[in-house]
Amino acid sequence: DIQLTQSPSFLSASVGDRVTITCRASQGISSYLAWYQQKPGKAPKLLIYAASTLQSGVPSRFSGSGSGTEFTLTITSLQPEDFATYYCQQLNSYPFTFGPGTKVDIK
Amino acid sequence: EVQLLESGGGLVQPGGSLRLSCAASGFTFSNYAMSWARQAPGKGLEWVSLISGGGLSTYYADSVKGRFTISRDNSKNTLYLQMSSLRADDTAVYYCARSVWGGHGMDVWGQGTTVTVSS
């Protein structure tokens, strides 16, 4: 099975900050990676798929990059509604594993 | 409006069984693969299972293989998860989600249904 790690596990940031989250896969997954945002008590929301394609309706301050084993999610100019937990997920091979998550908190 | 609505969660004893349902609306259900994911209290997301649009192909996480069965009834626009031999570590919120083929992720999610396995 493909394992995903995320770094950092937790980050404290301020409104307006640029935030970068890294997701690493235990083996190459081409560009078969998605990013999700989850707020407490809510279902996850798809932000990015195919490593860098923005899901319809997602603000352009979110962007994704990478291929192979290393991927990044970047949020430029963090907004109050962006404080949440972010997960990556590989869709290269079954089982479709999620990363452990990165919680973005208010500094 | 595209919508998924899970039901069937509840309290079940260890070793017991439960069937979850997910009613879909607002899109052509049979055109999409569908997935289940879960989240244990205070923990991260865990992908559980996926079924193809026609129902012929199914895939499972190692943690549920042999105990859970995913199925669908395209005439009723409904997805199912039959869970048996339930254990305490199956306690979680279970989400159904529409899955876009070709690795495009899970783009529509239900609100979740809670399963608690306890004596």
mmCIF file with all atom_site columns, C-alpha atoms in Angstrom:
data_model
loop_
_atom_site.group_PDB
_atom_site.id
_atom_site.type_symbol
_atom_site.label_atom_id
_atom_site.label_alt_id
_atom_site.label_comp_id
_atom_site.label_asym_id
_atom_site.label_entity_id
_atom_site.label_seq_id
_atom_site.pdbx_PDB_ins_code
_atom_site.Cartn_x
_atom_site.Cartn_y
_atom_site.Cartn_z
_atom_site.occupancy
_atom_site.B_iso_or_equiv
_atom_site.pdbx_formal_charge
_atom_site.auth_seq_id
_atom_site.auth_comp_id
_atom_site.auth_asym_id
_atom_site.auth_atom_id
_atom_site.pdbx_PDB_model_num
ATOM 1   C CA . ASP A 1 1   ? 0.000   0.000  0.000   1.00 0.00 ? 1   ASP A CA 1
ATOM 2   C CA . ILE A 1 2   ? 1.139   3.557  -0.659  1.00 0.00 ? 2   ILE A CA 1
ATOM 3   C CA . GLN A 1 3   ? 1.758   5.600  2.477   1.00 0.00 ? 3   GLN A CA 1
ATOM 4   C CA . LEU A 1 4   ? 1.403   9.384  2.595   1.00 0.00 ? 4   LEU A CA 1
ATOM 5   C CA . THR A 1 5   ? 3.086   11.720 5.051   1.00 0.00 ? 5   THR A CA 1
ATOM 6   C CA . GLN A 1 6   ? 2.257   15.372 5.536   1.00 0.00 ? 6   GLN A CA 1
ATOM 7   C CA . SER A 1 7   ? 4.341   18.153 7.001   1.00 0.00 ? 7   SER A CA 1
ATOM 8   C CA . PRO A 1 8   ? 3.886   19.969 9.151   1.00 0.00 ? 8   PRO A CA 1
ATOM 9   C CA . SER A 1 9   ? 1.229   18.220 11.234  1.00 0.00 ? 9   SER A CA 1
ATOM 10  C CA . PHE A 1 10  ? 0.206   21.544 12.705  1.00 0.00 ? 10  PHE A CA 1
ATOM 11  C CA . LEU A 1 11  ? 0.897   25.121 11.795  1.00 0.00 ? 11  LEU A CA 1
ATOM 12  C CA . SER A 1 12  ? -0.072  28.389 13.336  1.00 0.00 ? 12  SER A CA 1
ATOM 13  C CA . ALA A 1 13  ? -0.531  31.271 10.918  1.00 0.00 ? 13  ALA A CA 1
ATOM 14  C CA . SER A 1 14  ? -2.055  34.720 10.637  1.00 0.00 ? 14  SER A CA 1
ATOM 15  C CA . VAL A 1 15  ? -4.608  36.122 8.231   1.00 0.00 ? 15  VAL A CA 1
ATOM 16  C CA . GLY A 1 16  ? -2.732  37.223 5.111   1.00 0.00 ? 16  GLY A CA 1
ATOM 17  C CA . ASP A 1 17  ? 0.099   34.722 5.519   1.00 0.00 ? 17  ASP A CA 1
ATOM 18  C CA . ARG A 1 18  ? 1.301   32.435 2.754   1.00 0.00 ? 18  ARG A CA 1
ATOM 19  C CA . VAL A 1 19  ? 1.022   28.800 3.845   1.00 0.00 ? 19  VAL A CA 1
ATOM 20  C CA . THR A 1 20  ? 2.622   25.727 2.287   1.00 0.00 ? 20  THR A CA 1
ATOM 21  C CA . ILE A 1 21  ? 1.809   22.123 3.194   1.00 0.00 ? 21  ILE A CA 1
ATOM 22  C CA . THR A 1 22  ? 3.835   19.190 1.869   1.00 0.00 ? 22  THR A CA 1
ATOM 23  C CA . CYS A 1 23  ? 2.608   15.684 1.111   1.00 0.00 ? 23  CYS A CA 1
ATOM 24  C CA . ARG A 1 24  ? 5.059   12.882 0.350   1.00 0.00 ? 24  ARG A CA 1
ATOM 25  C CA . ALA A 1 25  ? 4.204   9.469  -1.062  1.00 0.00 ? 25  ALA A CA 1
ATOM 26  C CA . SER A 1 26  ? 6.096   6.273  -0.272  1.00 0.00 ? 26  SER A CA 1
ATOM 27  C CA . GLN A 1 27  ? 6.312   5.545  -3.990  1.00 0.00 ? 27  GLN A CA 1
ATOM 28  C CA . GLY A 1 28  ? 5.647   7.410  -7.195  1.00 0.00 ? 28  GLY A CA 1
ATOM 29  C CA . ILE A 1 29  ? 2.023   8.282  -7.860  1.00 0.00 ? 29  ILE A CA 1
ATOM 30  C CA . SER A 1 30  ? 2.420   10.425 -10.975 1.00 0.00 ? 30  SER A CA 1
ATOM 31  C CA . SER A 1 31  ? -0.074  13.282 -10.525 1.00 0.00 ? 31  SER A CA 1
ATOM 32  C CA . TYR A 1 32  ? -2.811  11.206 -8.911  1.00 0.00 ? 32  TYR A CA 1
ATOM 33  C CA . LEU A 1 33  ? -3.140  13.347 -5.815  1.00 0.00 ? 33  LEU A CA 1
ATOM 34  C CA . ALA A 1 34  ? -6.020  15.304 -4.365  1.00 0.00 ? 34  ALA A CA 1
ATOM 35  C CA . TRP A 1 35  ? -6.240  17.838 -1.553  1.00 0.00 ? 35  TRP A CA 1
ATOM 36  C CA . TYR A 1 36  ? -9.202  18.288 0.784   1.00 0.00 ? 36  TYR A CA 1
ATOM 37  C CA . GLN A 1 37  ? -10.185 20.839 3.404   1.00 0.00 ? 37  GLN A CA 1
ATOM 38  C CA . GLN A 1 38  ? -12.177 19.789 6.460   1.00 0.00 ? 38  GLN A CA 1
ATOM 39  C CA . LYS A 1 39  ? -13.688 21.989 9.140   1.00 0.00 ? 39  LYS A CA 1
ATOM 40  C CA . PRO A 1 40  ? -14.804 20.626 12.533  1.00 0.00 ? 40  PRO A CA 1
ATOM 41  C CA . GLY A 1 41  ? -18.026 18.635 12.328  1.00 0.00 ? 41  GLY A CA 1
ATOM 42  C CA . LYS A 1 42  ? -18.216 18.969 8.555   1.00 0.00 ? 42  LYS A CA 1
ATOM 43  C CA . ALA A 1 43  ? -17.554 16.690 5.608   1.00 0.00 ? 43  ALA A CA 1
ATOM 44  C CA . PRO A 1 44  ? -14.322 17.167 3.671   1.00 0.00 ? 44  PRO A CA 1
ATOM 45  C CA . LYS A 1 45  ? -14.317 19.438 0.634   1.00 0.00 ? 45  LYS A CA 1
ATOM 46  C CA . LEU A 1 46  ? -12.303 18.723 -2.500  1.00 0.00 ? 46  LEU A CA 1
ATOM 47  C CA . LEU A 1 47  ? -9.923  21.574 -3.263  1.00 0.00 ? 47  LEU A CA 1
ATOM 48  C CA . ILE A 1 48  ? -7.502  20.242 -5.858  1.00 0.00 ? 48  ILE A CA 1
ATOM 49  C CA . TYR A 1 49  ? -7.252  17.099 -7.967  1.00 0.00 ? 49  TYR A CA 1
ATOM 50  C CA . ALA A 1 50  ? -4.655  15.758 -10.362 1.00 0.00 ? 50  ALA A CA 1
ATOM 51  C CA . ALA A 1 51  ? -2.077  17.469 -8.123  1.00 0.00 ? 51  ALA A CA 1
ATOM 52  C CA . SER A 1 52  ? -2.656  20.947 -9.530  1.00 0.00 ? 52  SER A CA 1
ATOM 53  C CA . THR A 1 53  ? -6.185  21.322 -10.951 1.00 0.00 ? 53  THR A CA 1
ATOM 54  C CA . LEU A 1 54  ? -8.414  23.600 -8.922  1.00 0.00 ? 54  LEU A CA 1
ATOM 55  C CA . GLN A 1 55  ? -11.873 22.171 -8.245  1.00 0.00 ? 55  GLN A CA 1
ATOM 56  C CA . SER A 1 56  ? -14.698 24.337 -9.536  1.00 0.00 ? 56  SER A CA 1
ATOM 57  C CA . GLY A 1 57  ? -15.680 27.033 -7.082  1.00 0.00 ? 57  GLY A CA 1
ATOM 58  C CA . VAL A 1 58  ? -12.496 26.894 -5.029  1.00 0.00 ? 58  VAL A CA 1
ATOM 59  C CA . PRO A 1 59  ? -10.803 30.284 -4.595  1.00 0.00 ? 59  PRO A CA 1
ATOM 60  C CA . SER A 1 60  ? -7.694  30.896 -6.664  1.00 0.00 ? 60  SER A CA 1
ATOM 61  C CA . ARG A 1 61  ? -5.585  31.539 -3.543  1.00 0.00 ? 61  ARG A CA 1
ATOM 62  C CA . PHE A 1 62  ? -5.359  27.737 -3.306  1.00 0.00 ? 62  PHE A CA 1
ATOM 63  C CA . SER A 1 63  ? -2.869  26.025 -5.595  1.00 0.00 ? 63  SER A CA 1
ATOM 64  C CA . GLY A 1 64  ? -1.211  22.644 -5.840  1.00 0.00 ? 64  GLY A CA 1
ATOM 65  C CA . SER A 1 65  ? 1.980   21.417 -7.421  1.00 0.00 ? 65  SER A CA 1
ATOM 66  C CA . GLY A 1 66  ? 4.220   18.387 -7.643  1.00 0.00 ? 66  GLY A CA 1
ATOM 67  C CA . SER A 1 67  ? 4.383   14.953 -9.189  1.00 0.00 ? 67  SER A CA 1
ATOM 68  C CA . GLY A 1 68  ? 5.926   11.625 -8.411  1.00 0.00 ? 68  GLY A CA 1
ATOM 69  C CA . THR A 1 69  ? 6.450   11.523 -4.660  1.00 0.00 ? 69  THR A CA 1
ATOM 70  C CA . GLU A 1 70  ? 6.409   15.143 -3.475  1.00 0.00 ? 70  GLU A CA 1
ATOM 71  C CA . PHE A 1 71  ? 3.483   17.531 -3.589  1.00 0.00 ? 71  PHE A CA 1
ATOM 72  C CA . THR A 1 72  ? 2.586   20.883 -2.106  1.00 0.00 ? 72  THR A CA 1
ATOM 73  C CA . LEU A 1 73  ? -0.587  22.763 -1.309  1.00 0.00 ? 73  LEU A CA 1
ATOM 74  C CA . THR A 1 74  ? -0.130  26.508 -1.111  1.00 0.00 ? 74  THR A CA 1
ATOM 75  C CA . ILE A 1 75  ? -2.566  29.060 0.238   1.00 0.00 ? 75  ILE A CA 1
ATOM 76  C CA . THR A 1 76  ? -1.607  32.605 -0.633  1.00 0.00 ? 76  THR A CA 1
ATOM 77  C CA . SER A 1 77  ? -3.002  35.265 1.694   1.00 0.00 ? 77  SER A CA 1
ATOM 78  C CA . LEU A 1 78  ? -4.708  33.052 4.270   1.00 0.00 ? 78  LEU A CA 1
ATOM 79  C CA . GLN A 1 79  ? -8.298  34.044 4.988   1.00 0.00 ? 79  GLN A CA 1
ATOM 80  C CA . PRO A 1 80  ? -10.310 33.504 8.218   1.00 0.00 ? 80  PRO A CA 1
ATOM 81  C CA . GLU A 1 81  ? -12.377 30.776 6.560   1.00 0.00 ? 81  GLU A CA 1
ATOM 82  C CA . ASP A 1 82  ? -9.226  28.820 5.647   1.00 0.00 ? 82  ASP A CA 1
ATOM 83  C CA . PHE A 1 83  ? -8.492  27.749 9.203   1.00 0.00 ? 83  PHE A CA 1
ATOM 84  C CA . ALA A 1 84  ? -9.146  24.019 8.953   1.00 0.00 ? 84  ALA A CA 1
ATOM 85  C CA . THR A 1 85  ? -7.457  20.664 8.560   1.00 0.00 ? 85  THR A CA 1
ATOM 86  C CA . TYR A 1 86  ? -6.051  19.720 5.159   1.00 0.00 ? 86  TYR A CA 1
ATOM 87  C CA . TYR A 1 87  ? -5.612  16.190 3.851   1.00 0.00 ? 87  TYR A CA 1
ATOM 88  C CA . CYS A 1 88  ? -3.915  14.805 0.781   1.00 0.00 ? 88  CYS A CA 1
ATOM 89  C CA . GLN A 1 89  ? -5.106  11.586 -0.863  1.00 0.00 ? 89  GLN A CA 1
ATOM 90  C CA . GLN A 1 90  ? -3.411  9.395  -3.442  1.00 0.00 ? 90  GLN A CA 1
ATOM 91  C CA . LEU A 1 91  ? -5.549  7.967  -6.234  1.00 0.00 ? 91  LEU A CA 1
ATOM 92  C CA . ASN A 1 92  ? -2.826  6.130  -8.094  1.00 0.00 ? 92  ASN A CA 1
ATOM 93  C CA . SER A 1 93  ? -3.550  2.660  -6.765  1.00 0.00 ? 93  SER A CA 1
ATOM 94  C CA . TYR A 1 94  ? -5.914  0.919  -4.381  1.00 0.00 ? 94  TYR A CA 1
ATOM 95  C CA . PRO A 1 95  ? -6.331  1.398  -1.500  1.00 0.00 ? 95  PRO A CA 1
ATOM 96  C CA . PHE A 1 96  ? -6.733  5.141  -1.992  1.00 0.00 ? 96  PHE A CA 1
ATOM 97  C CA . THR A 1 97  ? -4.958  6.329  1.144   1.00 0.00 ? 97  THR A CA 1
ATOM 98  C CA . PHE A 1 98  ? -5.220  9.701  2.861   1.00 0.00 ? 98  PHE A CA 1
ATOM 99  C CA . GLY A 1 99  ? -2.404  11.552 4.519   1.00 0.00 ? 99  GLY A CA 1
ATOM 100 C CA . PRO A 1 100 ? -2.592  12.130 8.290   1.00 0.00 ? 100 PRO A CA 1
ATOM 101 C CA . GLY A 1 101 ? -3.670  15.759 7.927   1.00 0.00 ? 101 GLY A CA 1
ATOM 102 C CA . THR A 1 102 ? -2.295  19.224 8.634   1.00 0.00 ? 102 THR A CA 1
ATOM 103 C CA . LYS A 1 103 ? -4.206  21.476 11.004  1.00 0.00 ? 103 LYS A CA 1
ATOM 104 C CA . VAL A 1 104 ? -3.957  25.178 10.225  1.00 0.00 ? 104 VAL A CA 1
ATOM 105 C CA . ASP A 1 105 ? -4.704  27.249 13.289  1.00 0.00 ? 105 ASP A CA 1
ATOM 106 C CA . ILE A 1 106 ? -4.888  30.921 14.066  1.00 0.00 ? 106 ILE A CA 1
ATOM 107 C CA . LYS A 1 107 ? -1.744  32.483 15.487  1.00 0.00 ? 107 LYS A CA 1
ATOM 108 C CA . GLU B 2 1   ? -28.659 20.232 -6.572  1.00 0.00 ? 1   GLU B CA 1
ATOM 109 C CA . VAL B 2 2   ? -26.192 17.380 -6.267  1.00 0.00 ? 2   VAL B CA 1
ATOM 110 C CA . GLN B 2 3   ? -26.706 15.717 -2.919  1.00 0.00 ? 3   GLN B CA 1
ATOM 111 C CA . LEU B 2 4   ? -25.743 12.613 -0.958  1.00 0.00 ? 4   LEU B CA 1
ATOM 112 C CA . LEU B 2 5   ? -27.589 11.572 2.195   1.00 0.00 ? 5   LEU B CA 1
ATOM 113 C CA . GLU B 2 6   ? -26.303 8.780  4.404   1.00 0.00 ? 6   GLU B CA 1
ATOM 114 C CA . SER B 2 7   ? -28.413 6.782  6.834   1.00 0.00 ? 7   SER B CA 1
ATOM 115 C CA . GLY B 2 8   ? -28.279 3.594  8.861   1.00 0.00 ? 8   GLY B CA 1
ATOM 116 C CA . GLY B 2 9   ? -25.717 4.462  11.486  1.00 0.00 ? 9   GLY B CA 1
ATOM 117 C CA . GLY B 2 10  ? -26.192 3.635  15.139  1.00 0.00 ? 10  GLY B CA 1
ATOM 118 C CA . LEU B 2 11  ? -24.955 1.694  18.124  1.00 0.00 ? 11  LEU B CA 1
ATOM 119 C CA . VAL B 2 12  ? -24.005 -1.938 17.540  1.00 0.00 ? 12  VAL B CA 1
ATOM 120 C CA . GLN B 2 13  ? -22.302 -4.543 19.713  1.00 0.00 ? 13  GLN B CA 1
ATOM 121 C CA . PRO B 2 14  ? -18.893 -5.934 18.817  1.00 0.00 ? 14  PRO B CA 1
ATOM 122 C CA . GLY B 2 15  ? -19.283 -8.752 16.322  1.00 0.00 ? 15  GLY B CA 1
ATOM 123 C CA . GLY B 2 16  ? -22.545 -7.329 15.071  1.00 0.00 ? 16  GLY B CA 1
ATOM 124 C CA . SER B 2 17  ? -23.645 -6.115 11.646  1.00 0.00 ? 17  SER B CA 1
ATOM 125 C CA . LEU B 2 18  ? -25.009 -2.906 10.207  1.00 0.00 ? 18  LEU B CA 1
ATOM 126 C CA . ARG B 2 19  ? -25.947 -1.666 6.749   1.00 0.00 ? 19  ARG B CA 1
ATOM 127 C CA . LEU B 2 20  ? -25.373 1.925  5.733   1.00 0.00 ? 20  LEU B CA 1
ATOM 128 C CA . SER B 2 21  ? -27.200 3.562  2.853   1.00 0.00 ? 21  SER B CA 1
ATOM 129 C CA . CYS B 2 22  ? -26.414 6.636  0.800   1.00 0.00 ? 22  CYS B CA 1
ATOM 130 C CA . ALA B 2 23  ? -29.178 8.178  -1.299  1.00 0.00 ? 23  ALA B CA 1
ATOM 131 C CA . ALA B 2 24  ? -27.968 10.204 -4.264  1.00 0.00 ? 24  ALA B CA 1
ATOM 132 C CA . SER B 2 25  ? -29.804 12.931 -6.133  1.00 0.00 ? 25  SER B CA 1
ATOM 133 C CA . GLY B 2 26  ? -29.119 15.662 -8.668  1.00 0.00 ? 26  GLY B CA 1
ATOM 134 C CA . PHE B 2 27  ? -26.827 13.677 -10.963 1.00 0.00 ? 27  PHE B CA 1
ATOM 135 C CA . THR B 2 28  ? -26.809 10.527 -13.098 1.00 0.00 ? 28  THR B CA 1
ATOM 136 C CA . PHE B 2 29  ? -25.846 8.088  -10.380 1.00 0.00 ? 29  PHE B CA 1
ATOM 137 C CA . SER B 2 30  ? -24.825 5.216  -12.636 1.00 0.00 ? 30  SER B CA 1
ATOM 138 C CA . ASN B 2 31  ? -22.242 7.385  -14.401 1.00 0.00 ? 31  ASN B CA 1
ATOM 139 C CA . TYR B 2 32  ? -20.100 7.695  -11.295 1.00 0.00 ? 32  TYR B CA 1
ATOM 140 C CA . ALA B 2 33  ? -18.008 5.478  -9.087  1.00 0.00 ? 33  ALA B CA 1
ATOM 141 C CA . MET B 2 34  ? -18.893 5.880  -5.431  1.00 0.00 ? 34  MET B CA 1
ATOM 142 C CA . SER B 2 35  ? -16.798 5.595  -2.300  1.00 0.00 ? 35  SER B CA 1
ATOM 143 C CA . TRP B 2 36  ? -17.059 5.256  1.449   1.00 0.00 ? 36  TRP B CA 1
ATOM 144 C CA . ALA B 2 37  ? -14.616 6.937  3.796   1.00 0.00 ? 37  ALA B CA 1
ATOM 145 C CA . ARG B 2 38  ? -14.634 7.127  7.572   1.00 0.00 ? 38  ARG B CA 1
ATOM 146 C CA . GLN B 2 39  ? -13.245 9.197  10.402  1.00 0.00 ? 39  GLN B CA 1
ATOM 147 C CA . ALA B 2 40  ? -12.788 7.845  13.901  1.00 0.00 ? 40  ALA B CA 1
ATOM 148 C CA . PRO B 2 41  ? -13.358 10.326 16.747  1.00 0.00 ? 41  PRO B CA 1
ATOM 149 C CA . GLY B 2 42  ? -10.539 12.863 16.813  1.00 0.00 ? 42  GLY B CA 1
ATOM 150 C CA . LYS B 2 43  ? -8.669  11.083 14.014  1.00 0.00 ? 43  LYS B CA 1
ATOM 151 C CA . GLY B 2 44  ? -7.962  11.623 10.328  1.00 0.00 ? 44  GLY B CA 1
ATOM 152 C CA . LEU B 2 45  ? -9.772  10.390 7.259   1.00 0.00 ? 45  LEU B CA 1
ATOM 153 C CA . GLU B 2 46  ? -9.585  6.748  6.183   1.00 0.00 ? 46  GLU B CA 1
ATOM 154 C CA . TRP B 2 47  ? -10.650 5.587  2.730   1.00 0.00 ? 47  TRP B CA 1
ATOM 155 C CA . VAL B 2 48  ? -12.801 2.463  3.084   1.00 0.00 ? 48  VAL B CA 1
ATOM 156 C CA . SER B 2 49  ? -14.125 1.246  -0.262  1.00 0.00 ? 49  SER B CA 1
ATOM 157 C CA . LEU B 2 50  ? -15.033 2.127  -3.860  1.00 0.00 ? 50  LEU B CA 1
ATOM 158 C CA . ILE B 2 51  ? -17.461 0.667  -6.377  1.00 0.00 ? 51  ILE B CA 1
ATOM 159 C CA . SER B 2 52  ? -17.552 1.360  -10.095 1.00 0.00 ? 52  SER B CA 1
ATOM 160 C CA . GLY B 2 53  ? -20.546 2.960  -11.746 1.00 0.00 ? 53  GLY B CA 1
ATOM 161 C CA . GLY B 2 54  ? -21.929 -0.310 -13.018 1.00 0.00 ? 54  GLY B CA 1
ATOM 162 C CA . GLY B 2 55  ? -21.160 -2.097 -9.783  1.00 0.00 ? 55  GLY B CA 1
ATOM 163 C CA . LEU B 2 56  ? -18.891 -4.718 -11.303 1.00 0.00 ? 56  LEU B CA 1
ATOM 164 C CA . SER B 2 57  ? -15.644 -3.564 -9.708  1.00 0.00 ? 57  SER B CA 1
ATOM 165 C CA . THR B 2 58  ? -15.109 -3.116 -5.984  1.00 0.00 ? 58  THR B CA 1
ATOM 166 C CA . TYR B 2 59  ? -12.086 -2.194 -3.895  1.00 0.00 ? 59  TYR B CA 1
ATOM 167 C CA . TYR B 2 60  ? -11.460 -2.188 -0.142  1.00 0.00 ? 60  TYR B CA 1
ATOM 168 C CA . ALA B 2 61  ? -9.057  -0.967 2.481   1.00 0.00 ? 61  ALA B CA 1
ATOM 169 C CA . ASP B 2 62  ? -7.097  -3.778 4.094   1.00 0.00 ? 62  ASP B CA 1
ATOM 170 C CA . SER B 2 63  ? -8.695  -2.941 7.452   1.00 0.00 ? 63  SER B CA 1
ATOM 171 C CA . VAL B 2 64  ? -12.203 -3.866 6.237   1.00 0.00 ? 64  VAL B CA 1
ATOM 172 C CA . LYS B 2 65  ? -11.537 -6.455 3.536   1.00 0.00 ? 65  LYS B CA 1
ATOM 173 C CA . GLY B 2 66  ? -13.566 -9.590 4.135   1.00 0.00 ? 66  GLY B CA 1
ATOM 174 C CA . ARG B 2 67  ? -15.845 -7.866 6.655   1.00 0.00 ? 67  ARG B CA 1
ATOM 175 C CA . PHE B 2 68  ? -17.427 -5.021 4.662   1.00 0.00 ? 68  PHE B CA 1
ATOM 176 C CA . THR B 2 69  ? -19.235 -5.232 1.324   1.00 0.00 ? 69  THR B CA 1
ATOM 177 C CA . ILE B 2 70  ? -19.954 -2.254 -0.890  1.00 0.00 ? 70  ILE B CA 1
ATOM 178 C CA . SER B 2 71  ? -22.843 -2.424 -3.347  1.00 0.00 ? 71  SER B CA 1
ATOM 179 C CA . ARG B 2 72  ? -25.215 -0.157 -5.245  1.00 0.00 ? 72  ARG B CA 1
ATOM 180 C CA . ASP B 2 73  ? -28.676 -0.160 -6.738  1.00 0.00 ? 73  ASP B CA 1
ATOM 181 C CA . ASN B 2 74  ? -28.627 2.175  -9.715  1.00 0.00 ? 74  ASN B CA 1
ATOM 182 C CA . SER B 2 75  ? -32.391 1.881  -10.133 1.00 0.00 ? 75  SER B CA 1
ATOM 183 C CA . LYS B 2 76  ? -32.782 3.405  -6.671  1.00 0.00 ? 76  LYS B CA 1
ATOM 184 C CA . ASN B 2 77  ? -29.791 5.792  -6.872  1.00 0.00 ? 77  ASN B CA 1
ATOM 185 C CA . THR B 2 78  ? -28.516 4.280  -3.653  1.00 0.00 ? 78  THR B CA 1
ATOM 186 C CA . LEU B 2 79  ? -25.131 3.144  -2.393  1.00 0.00 ? 79  LEU B CA 1
ATOM 187 C CA . TYR B 2 80  ? -24.726 0.634  0.424   1.00 0.00 ? 80  TYR B CA 1
ATOM 188 C CA . LEU B 2 81  ? -22.096 -0.537 2.848   1.00 0.00 ? 81  LEU B CA 1
ATOM 189 C CA . GLN B 2 82  ? -22.805 -3.842 4.569   1.00 0.00 ? 82  GLN B CA 1
ATOM 190 C CA . MET B 2 83  ? -20.618 -4.097 7.653   1.00 0.00 ? 83  MET B CA 1
ATOM 191 C CA . SER B 2 84  ? -20.188 -7.313 9.620   1.00 0.00 ? 84  SER B CA 1
ATOM 192 C CA . SER B 2 85  ? -17.904 -8.620 12.365  1.00 0.00 ? 85  SER B CA 1
ATOM 193 C CA . LEU B 2 86  ? -17.765 -5.060 13.647  1.00 0.00 ? 86  LEU B CA 1
ATOM 194 C CA . ARG B 2 87  ? -15.019 -4.085 16.062  1.00 0.00 ? 87  ARG B CA 1
ATOM 195 C CA . ALA B 2 88  ? -14.529 -1.165 18.408  1.00 0.00 ? 88  ALA B CA 1
ATOM 196 C CA . ASP B 2 89  ? -12.043 0.369  15.999  1.00 0.00 ? 89  ASP B CA 1
ATOM 197 C CA . ASP B 2 90  ? -14.768 0.573  13.332  1.00 0.00 ? 90  ASP B CA 1
ATOM 198 C CA . THR B 2 91  ? -16.375 3.323  15.413  1.00 0.00 ? 91  THR B CA 1
ATOM 199 C CA . ALA B 2 92  ? -16.405 6.392  13.180  1.00 0.00 ? 92  ALA B CA 1
ATOM 200 C CA . VAL B 2 93  ? -18.387 8.823  11.123  1.00 0.00 ? 93  VAL B CA 1
ATOM 201 C CA . TYR B 2 94  ? -18.937 7.174  7.753   1.00 0.00 ? 94  TYR B CA 1
ATOM 202 C CA . TYR B 2 95  ? -19.141 9.353  4.663   1.00 0.00 ? 95  TYR B CA 1
ATOM 203 C CA . CYS B 2 96  ? -20.239 8.417  1.172   1.00 0.00 ? 96  CYS B CA 1
ATOM 204 C CA . ALA B 2 97  ? -18.714 10.387 -1.681  1.00 0.00 ? 97  ALA B CA 1
ATOM 205 C CA . ARG B 2 98  ? -18.970 10.625 -5.420  1.00 0.00 ? 98  ARG B CA 1
ATOM 206 C CA . SER B 2 99  ? -15.721 9.573  -7.026  1.00 0.00 ? 99  SER B CA 1
ATOM 207 C CA . VAL B 2 100 ? -14.604 10.913 -10.374 1.00 0.00 ? 100 VAL B CA 1
ATOM 208 C CA . TRP B 2 101 ? -12.894 8.186  -12.388 1.00 0.00 ? 101 TRP B CA 1
ATOM 209 C CA . GLY B 2 102 ? -9.317  8.758  -13.469 1.00 0.00 ? 102 GLY B CA 1
ATOM 210 C CA . GLY B 2 103 ? -8.006  9.840  -10.116 1.00 0.00 ? 103 GLY B CA 1
ATOM 211 C CA . HIS B 2 104 ? -9.914  13.095 -9.898  1.00 0.00 ? 104 HIS B CA 1
ATOM 212 C CA . GLY B 2 105 ? -10.832 12.697 -6.281  1.00 0.00 ? 105 GLY B CA 1
ATOM 213 C CA . MET B 2 106 ? -14.030 12.562 -4.277  1.00 0.00 ? 106 MET B CA 1
ATOM 214 C CA . ASP B 2 107 ? -15.899 15.650 -5.367  1.00 0.00 ? 107 ASP B CA 1
ATOM 215 C CA . VAL B 2 108 ? -19.238 15.418 -3.556  1.00 0.00 ? 108 VAL B CA 1
ATOM 216 C CA . TRP B 2 109 ? -19.633 14.218 0.036   1.00 0.00 ? 109 TRP B CA 1
ATOM 217 C CA . GLY B 2 110 ? -22.560 13.393 2.244   1.00 0.00 ? 110 GLY B CA 1
ATOM 218 C CA . GLN B 2 111 ? -22.941 14.781 5.741   1.00 0.00 ? 111 GLN B CA 1
ATOM 219 C CA . GLY B 2 112 ? -21.925 11.496 7.365   1.00 0.00 ? 112 GLY B CA 1
ATOM 220 C CA . THR B 2 113 ? -23.561 8.900  9.598   1.00 0.00 ? 113 THR B CA 1
ATOM 221 C CA . THR B 2 114 ? -22.150 7.794  12.936  1.00 0.00 ? 114 THR B CA 1
ATOM 222 C CA . VAL B 2 115 ? -21.418 4.164  13.743  1.00 0.00 ? 115 VAL B CA 1
ATOM 223 C CA . THR B 2 116 ? -20.563 3.263  17.327  1.00 0.00 ? 116 THR B CA 1
ATOM 224 C CA . VAL B 2 117 ? -19.383 -0.251 18.137  1.00 0.00 ? 117 VAL B CA 1
ATOM 225 C CA . SER B 2 118 ? -19.633 -0.863 21.852  1.00 0.00 ? 118 SER B CA 1
ATOM 226 C CA . SER B 2 119 ? -21.062 -3.308 24.361  1.00 0.00 ? 119 SER B CA 1
#
